[in-house]
Amino acid sequence: MAEYKHVTVPKEGERIQIDADNKIQVPDHPILPFIEGDGTGPDIWKASRHVFDEAVKKVYGGKKKIAWMEIYAGEKSLGVYGKDQWLPDETLQAIKEFKVAIKGPLTTPVGGGIRSINVALRQELDLYACVRPVRWFQGVPAPVKEPQKLDVTIFRENTEDVYSGIEFDANTQDAKDLIALIKQKLPKKTLREDSAIGVKPVSAFGSKRLVARAIRYAIEKNLPAVTLVHKGNIMKFTEGGFQRWGYEVAKAEFGDKVITEAEVWEKHNGKRPAGKVMIQDRIADAMFQQLLLRPDEYSVLATLNLNGDYLSDACAAQVGGLGLAPGANIGDKAAVFEATHGTAPKYAGLDKINPGSVILSGVMMFQHLGWDEAADRIIAALSKTISKGTVTYDLARQMEGAREVKCSEFAKYIAEAV
Ligand code: NAP
């Protein structure tokens, strides 16, 4: 048990444990660390926490209860820990010890220091899967005719590809040395002397653990398919490797719980046998088309970092934008749930902003804890509140006849509807 200087561990709660098989063990009164977030973070957090506590109270009647524990990152952390302490060691230590945390948006420090607190959190805690469920809520204005047809969960690899890419600027000695080396190894390659050079690392280890997590999720949720999205037709060893390793891990770890699309056609006339998750793959550009043309044929997508970056935002836009898009960064030993939008500083302290993204990331957190009933009830309550046209400004300005309410009021209505 670690000693903390500025974190008060609640006496009434217990620690979540992760066993040797990476299975999470959740007590009835788990201690859950939270980071309030910068800018609009305090407004959003207060509203979301109200929904979480009310939902747990109503669903479990006092049997289960969360012991919240504040930890610090971002601007608030500078006040508590001092200059340049954007992400103090204690915060990382607390997430490691308590296993599951939730956070509001954080300011990205400008100049010097760490590049982004969010990226640092993912790297330091090896949160290798960025998980983004994307679905439409009745009443939310969307740019497509049938937004309800899209309901996918994207598993984006969070540690490799462009996240650990290495670049050399054009005309530097390093770039010149690399060009010379490549020409020596591959004399037939034409490489312009003034090229910038990028290195894209993709490993079997990183790809397999990400795909395995996506398949496990599909099996647990009884979903029909996992689609490996890649650009292996062009990048045969990195993106193509991801595809190959994905199929390999599916066969090696999940045996007859899964079936490949090819087998479905060869042996079952194109009809997936009940109870089996179909493993298929799509080239990234075709995937973007498919998500617009036949979105209901897809449920879980597993992909590398850059493809996942584009896909998550494109899917979120398709169902009405990022305001309601939750996210999680999950590893084998810890998980951090978060809003996908930023701090929206111009609305700070105005009790105006939409807390939906943090509320829905809390839903993901409850699902991670196995508290599915609380998760389902919050989703139903949020849907009901939006479909009645009781919404924050961002949705109200696009919805005819909507009644604009404050951030805290929106949360109050959701909590009442749970
Ligand atoms: P932003 O904070 O996401 O805000 C951009 C605009 O998006 C807002 O002005 C608002 O649009 C809309 N918006 C964002 N969140 C909303 C919500 N909850 N409800 C309603 N509308 C919402 O992006 P930014 O201004 O580029 O970034 C501000 C800071 O946040 C930067 O320091 C950035 O680095 C950081 N950031 C953090 C995270 C994170 O912690 N995960 C992610 C992204 C950015 P309207 O003005 O049109 O209403």
Coordinates of C-alpha atoms in Angstrom, one line a residue, residues 114 137 154 174 182 207 273 335 358 380 406:
I114 CA 5.2 16.8 -21.2
F137 CA -29.4 8.5 -29.2
I154 CA -13.8 0.6 -31.8
D174 CA 19.9 11.1 -39.9
I182 CA 17.8 1.6 -47.4
S207 CA -1.3 -6.4 -32.2
P273 CA -23.2 -20.4 -36.9
A335 CA -8.2 1.4 -16.8
V358 CA -18.3 11.9 -19.0
A380 CA -32.0 4.4 -20.7
K406 CA -28.0 23.9 -17.7

